[in-house]
Amino acid sequence: MTANPPKAQAASSLRTGLQIINAVLERETSGRTGFNVARLAQEIGIDPSKASRMTQELCDRGFLERREDSTLRVAAGFHELARALNHGLPGASRPVLRRLAIAYGAGARLSVRDGVLVRLLRSEARAPWPARAGLVTPCWCTGAGRALLLDHSGDEIAALLEGYELIGVGGPGAAHSAEELTAANDRDRPGGMVAAHEEFEHGITEYAVPVRDAEGRIFAALAVLGRQTDLRPREEAIRADLTAAAGSLGRLVDTGAP
């Protein structure tokens, strides 16, 4: 029998992952005791070993988590992504991103976190800063990544990055440990904006702010990036523009209107 082509395998895995998340979410909202992996496999009709592999991957990505009794529940990563996609946020962010890109002759991006990765939802850019939606970058050496972690404690950051090798990734200003990442966020947090100078690429600065919902939870990051020599002299103007834009996008998610 011929093996499934890669695209078919990816589609099958995606369908199974969505089935798993949906089953866990429905069980959780019903108020009944959550599924363990064996019961989940039985519920959606897949092999227990496949259920184990898939749930582990979803846990690693931050979409599911295990309770102390080994039952599963939907985790913060799923809720963050759902809030970001709610009310057509990527489409509604287009004029905001375009205005920022034109104003600073730079790239303007809206991103969400997927575990230790930052996933680009939408980008508007002046040449030479184009980027395609879906682009993924590490959370520890990008402005958007650090903004998405701005409320994380040092212990939470250490747990998130456990087992990941930070050396050799990013630019000359990149953090090389969880402690360095925590220190960088502690430095930037009072001003409300991450200033990532040469953290992802030599000569490039990325300014980023978290986008928050009505309860103050971070669900996305808004960023401007370009040549360090062009952006650093305009840092305070960028801070004001990004903060105002993030506030408007946060209100959009809460109200469903710009």
Short mmCIF file of C-alpha atoms in Angstrom, two decimals:
data_model
loop_
_atom_site.label_atom_id
_atom_site.label_comp_id
_atom_site.label_asym_id
_atom_site.label_seq_id
_atom_site.Cartn_x
_atom_site.Cartn_y
_atom_site.Cartn_z
CA MET A 1 0.00 0.00 0.00
CA THR A 2 1.37 3.44 -0.96
CA ALA A 3 2.06 5.77 1.95
CA ASN A 4 -0.01 8.92 2.20
CA PRO A 5 1.69 11.94 0.60
CA PRO A 6 3.00 14.57 3.03
CA LYS A 7 0.08 16.99 2.45
CA ALA A 8 -2.47 14.24 3.12
CA GLN A 9 -0.64 13.24 6.30
CA ALA A 10 -0.55 16.85 7.47
CA ALA A 11 -4.26 17.27 6.79
CA SER A 12 -5.03 14.05 8.67
CA SER A 13 -2.96 15.16 11.65
CA LEU A 14 -4.66 18.55 11.66
CA ARG A 15 -8.11 16.96 11.64
CA THR A 16 -7.14 14.65 14.49
CA GLY A 17 -5.67 17.52 16.50
CA LEU A 18 -8.86 19.55 16.07
CA GLN A 19 -10.95 16.51 17.06
CA ILE A 20 -8.91 16.12 20.23
CA ILE A 21 -9.14 19.80 21.20
CA ASN A 22 -12.87 19.85 20.48
CA ALA A 23 -13.50 16.73 22.55
CA VAL A 24 -11.49 18.07 25.49
CA LEU A 25 -13.20 21.47 25.28
CA GLU A 26 -16.71 19.98 25.13
CA ARG A 27 -15.95 17.72 28.09
CA GLU A 28 -14.55 20.66 30.06
CA THR A 29 -17.53 22.94 29.38
CA SER A 30 -19.96 20.14 30.29
CA GLY A 31 -18.70 20.20 33.87
CA ARG A 32 -17.91 16.48 33.84
CA THR A 33 -14.58 14.92 34.79
CA GLY A 34 -12.03 15.47 32.04
CA PHE A 35 -10.69 12.81 29.70
CA ASN A 36 -7.43 11.01 30.25
CA VAL A 37 -5.62 9.90 27.09
CA ALA A 38 -7.11 6.39 27.06
CA ARG A 39 -10.68 7.64 27.50
CA LEU A 40 -10.08 10.37 24.91
CA ALA A 41 -8.85 7.81 22.35
CA GLN A 42 -12.01 5.77 22.95
CA GLU A 43 -14.23 8.84 22.66
CA ILE A 44 -12.97 9.97 19.24
CA GLY A 45 -12.13 6.49 17.94
CA ILE A 46 -8.37 6.57 17.39
CA ASP A 47 -5.54 4.29 18.42
CA PRO A 48 -4.35 4.98 22.02
CA SER A 49 -0.72 5.32 20.90
CA LYS A 50 -1.72 7.94 18.32
CA ALA A 51 -3.82 9.75 20.91
CA SER A 52 -0.82 9.77 23.24
CA ARG A 53 1.49 11.23 20.57
CA MET A 54 -1.00 13.85 19.46
CA THR A 55 -1.96 15.01 22.94
CA GLN A 56 1.71 15.30 23.89
CA GLU A 57 2.34 17.48 20.82
CA LEU A 58 -0.67 19.64 21.67
CA CYS A 59 0.60 19.98 25.24
CA ASP A 60 4.06 20.92 23.96
CA ARG A 61 2.47 23.62 21.80
CA GLY A 62 0.50 25.02 24.72
CA PHE A 63 -2.96 24.08 23.41
CA LEU A 64 -3.62 21.40 26.04
CA GLU A 65 -2.32 20.71 29.52
CA ARG A 66 -2.50 17.81 31.95
CA ARG A 67 -3.98 18.15 35.41
CA GLU A 68 -2.42 16.40 38.39
CA ASP A 69 -4.91 13.53 37.96
CA SER A 70 -3.72 13.06 34.32
CA THR A 71 -6.94 14.39 32.80
CA LEU A 72 -6.66 16.93 30.00
CA ARG A 73 -7.92 20.48 29.69
CA VAL A 74 -7.63 23.22 27.11
CA ALA A 75 -4.64 25.47 27.86
CA ALA A 76 -3.82 29.15 27.46
CA GLY A 77 -2.29 28.76 24.00
CA PHE A 78 -5.63 27.71 22.51
CA HIS A 79 -7.51 30.58 24.14
CA GLU A 80 -4.87 33.11 23.03
CA LEU A 81 -5.12 31.99 19.42
CA ALA A 82 -8.93 31.87 19.52
CA ARG A 83 -9.12 35.43 20.89
CA ALA A 84 -6.67 36.67 18.27
CA LEU A 85 -8.71 35.21 15.41
CA ASN A 86 -12.04 36.31 16.87
CA HIS A 87 -13.98 39.11 15.16
CA GLY A 88 -11.73 39.01 12.10
CA LEU A 89 -8.79 40.60 13.89
CA PRO A 90 -6.21 39.87 11.15
CA GLY A 91 -8.38 41.64 8.56
CA ALA A 92 -9.35 44.50 10.85
CA SER A 93 -5.70 45.11 11.73
CA ARG A 94 -4.78 45.85 8.11
CA PRO A 95 -5.31 49.65 8.18
CA VAL A 96 -3.49 49.92 11.51
CA LEU A 97 -0.50 47.97 10.23
CA ARG A 98 -0.45 49.82 6.92
CA ARG A 99 -0.44 53.20 8.66
CA LEU A 100 2.47 52.17 10.89
CA ALA A 101 4.44 50.76 7.96
CA ILE A 102 4.03 53.96 5.94
CA ALA A 103 4.73 56.26 8.88
CA TYR A 104 8.05 54.62 9.74
CA GLY A 105 9.09 53.15 6.39
CA ALA A 106 9.28 49.80 8.11
CA GLY A 107 7.55 46.48 8.65
CA ALA A 108 4.46 46.34 10.86
CA ARG A 109 3.30 42.97 12.19
CA LEU A 110 0.57 41.34 14.26
CA SER A 111 1.59 38.04 15.86
CA VAL A 112 0.45 35.43 18.38
CA ARG A 113 2.39 32.87 20.41
CA ASP A 114 2.39 29.15 19.61
CA GLY A 115 4.37 27.58 22.44
CA VAL A 116 7.95 28.82 22.07
CA LEU A 117 7.22 30.13 18.57
CA VAL A 118 5.79 33.42 17.38
CA ARG A 119 3.32 33.01 14.52
CA LEU A 120 2.70 35.96 12.19
CA LEU A 121 -0.99 36.67 11.59
CA ARG A 122 -0.65 39.71 9.32
CA SER A 123 2.07 41.97 7.99
CA GLU A 124 2.12 45.27 6.13
CA ALA A 125 5.49 46.56 5.03
CA ARG A 126 7.43 49.10 3.08
CA ALA A 127 10.25 47.55 1.06
CA PRO A 128 12.45 45.75 2.01
CA TRP A 129 10.42 44.37 4.96
CA PRO A 130 7.82 42.00 3.47
CA ALA A 131 6.76 38.92 5.42
CA ARG A 132 4.18 36.23 4.75
CA ALA A 133 1.41 35.35 7.20
CA GLY A 134 2.23 32.10 8.99
CA LEU A 135 5.93 32.93 9.37
CA VAL A 136 7.28 31.51 12.64
CA THR A 137 10.20 32.84 14.69
CA PRO A 138 11.51 32.06 18.21
CA CYS A 139 9.89 33.85 21.15
CA TRP A 140 13.19 34.50 22.93
CA CYS A 141 14.97 36.63 20.31
CA THR A 142 12.19 38.71 18.74
CA GLY A 143 10.43 41.82 19.93
CA ALA A 144 6.99 40.30 19.36
CA GLY A 145 8.00 37.15 21.24
CA ARG A 146 9.22 39.09 24.23
CA ALA A 147 6.05 41.23 24.21
CA LEU A 148 3.92 38.09 24.26
CA LEU A 149 5.87 36.96 27.35
CA LEU A 150 5.87 40.32 29.10
CA ASP A 151 3.58 39.12 31.92
CA HIS A 152 5.47 35.85 32.44
CA SER A 153 7.52 35.44 35.59
CA GLY A 154 11.09 34.22 35.52
CA ASP A 155 9.97 30.76 36.63
CA GLU A 156 7.32 30.62 33.89
CA ILE A 157 9.85 31.61 31.24
CA ALA A 158 12.32 29.02 32.52
CA ALA A 159 9.63 26.31 32.36
CA LEU A 160 8.61 27.35 28.84
CA LEU A 161 12.18 27.23 27.50
CA GLU A 162 13.28 24.10 29.35
CA GLY A 163 15.08 21.80 26.95
CA TYR A 164 15.56 24.43 24.23
CA GLU A 165 19.02 25.53 23.08
CA LEU A 166 19.17 29.32 22.87
CA ILE A 167 22.83 29.57 21.89
CA GLY A 168 23.43 30.29 18.20
CA VAL A 169 19.89 31.51 17.48
CA GLY A 170 19.19 35.15 16.68
CA GLY A 171 21.36 38.23 16.37
CA PRO A 172 24.12 39.68 18.57
CA GLY A 173 21.61 41.11 21.05
CA ALA A 174 19.64 37.88 21.56
CA ALA A 175 19.10 36.33 24.99
CA HIS A 176 21.12 33.14 25.50
CA SER A 177 19.27 31.90 28.58
CA ALA A 178 15.93 32.14 30.34
CA GLU A 179 17.58 34.43 32.88
CA GLU A 180 18.75 36.85 30.19
CA LEU A 181 15.30 36.86 28.61
CA THR A 182 13.69 37.56 31.99
CA ALA A 183 16.13 40.41 32.63
CA ALA A 184 15.38 41.96 29.23
CA ASN A 185 11.65 41.88 29.93
CA ASP A 186 12.15 43.26 33.44
CA ARG A 187 14.03 46.16 31.84
CA ASP A 188 11.35 46.90 29.24
CA ARG A 189 8.19 46.20 31.23
CA PRO A 190 7.94 49.61 33.00
CA GLY A 191 7.81 51.42 29.66
CA GLY A 192 5.18 49.05 28.28
CA MET A 193 7.15 48.40 25.08
CA VAL A 194 9.82 45.86 24.19
CA ALA A 195 12.88 47.33 22.48
CA ALA A 196 14.67 44.46 20.74
CA HIS A 197 17.89 45.85 19.30
CA GLU A 198 19.69 43.35 17.06
CA GLU A 199 18.02 40.46 18.88
CA PHE A 200 16.92 38.63 15.74
CA GLU A 201 19.18 40.09 13.08
CA HIS A 202 22.25 42.32 12.96
CA GLY A 203 21.41 45.99 12.49
CA ILE A 204 17.66 45.49 12.94
CA THR A 205 15.49 46.90 15.73
CA GLU A 206 12.02 45.64 16.57
CA TYR A 207 9.67 47.55 18.85
CA ALA A 208 6.68 45.58 20.13
CA VAL A 209 3.79 45.97 22.55
CA PRO A 210 1.33 43.40 23.88
CA VAL A 211 -2.31 43.53 22.78
CA ARG A 212 -4.59 42.86 25.75
CA ASP A 213 -8.24 41.96 26.23
CA ALA A 214 -10.61 43.69 28.67
CA GLU A 215 -9.24 41.60 31.55
CA GLY A 216 -5.67 42.63 30.80
CA ARG A 217 -4.56 39.28 29.34
CA ILE A 218 -2.06 39.32 26.51
CA PHE A 219 -3.33 37.56 23.38
CA ALA A 220 -1.27 39.13 20.56
CA ALA A 221 1.67 41.44 19.88
CA LEU A 222 1.92 44.46 17.61
CA ALA A 223 5.38 45.34 16.30
CA VAL A 224 7.33 47.69 14.05
CA LEU A 225 10.73 46.58 12.77
CA GLY A 226 13.36 48.12 10.54
CA ARG A 227 16.91 49.43 10.45
CA GLN A 228 18.18 50.34 13.88
CA THR A 229 19.61 53.63 12.59
CA ASP A 230 16.19 54.64 11.22
CA LEU A 231 13.99 53.63 14.15
CA ARG A 232 15.94 54.36 17.34
CA PRO A 233 15.74 58.16 16.96
CA ARG A 234 11.95 57.83 16.72
CA GLU A 235 11.51 55.49 19.67
CA GLU A 236 9.13 57.65 21.71
CA ALA A 237 6.86 58.34 18.73
CA ILE A 238 6.79 54.61 17.96
CA ARG A 239 5.97 53.84 21.59
CA ALA A 240 2.99 56.21 21.52
CA ASP A 241 1.72 54.91 18.17
CA LEU A 242 2.07 51.23 19.06
CA THR A 243 0.42 51.69 22.47
CA ALA A 244 -2.57 53.49 20.96
CA ALA A 245 -2.90 50.95 18.14
CA ALA A 246 -2.69 47.98 20.53
CA GLY A 247 -5.42 49.54 22.66
CA SER A 248 -7.73 49.90 19.66
CA LEU A 249 -7.13 46.30 18.59
CA GLY A 250 -7.78 45.05 22.10
CA ARG A 251 -11.09 46.88 22.18
CA LEU A 252 -11.97 45.34 18.81
CA VAL A 253 -11.68 41.83 20.25
CA ASP A 254 -13.82 42.72 23.26
CA THR A 255 -16.59 44.57 21.41
CA GLY A 256 -16.49 43.11 17.91
CA ALA A 257 -16.17 46.58 16.39
CA PRO A 258 -13.26 48.94 15.63
#
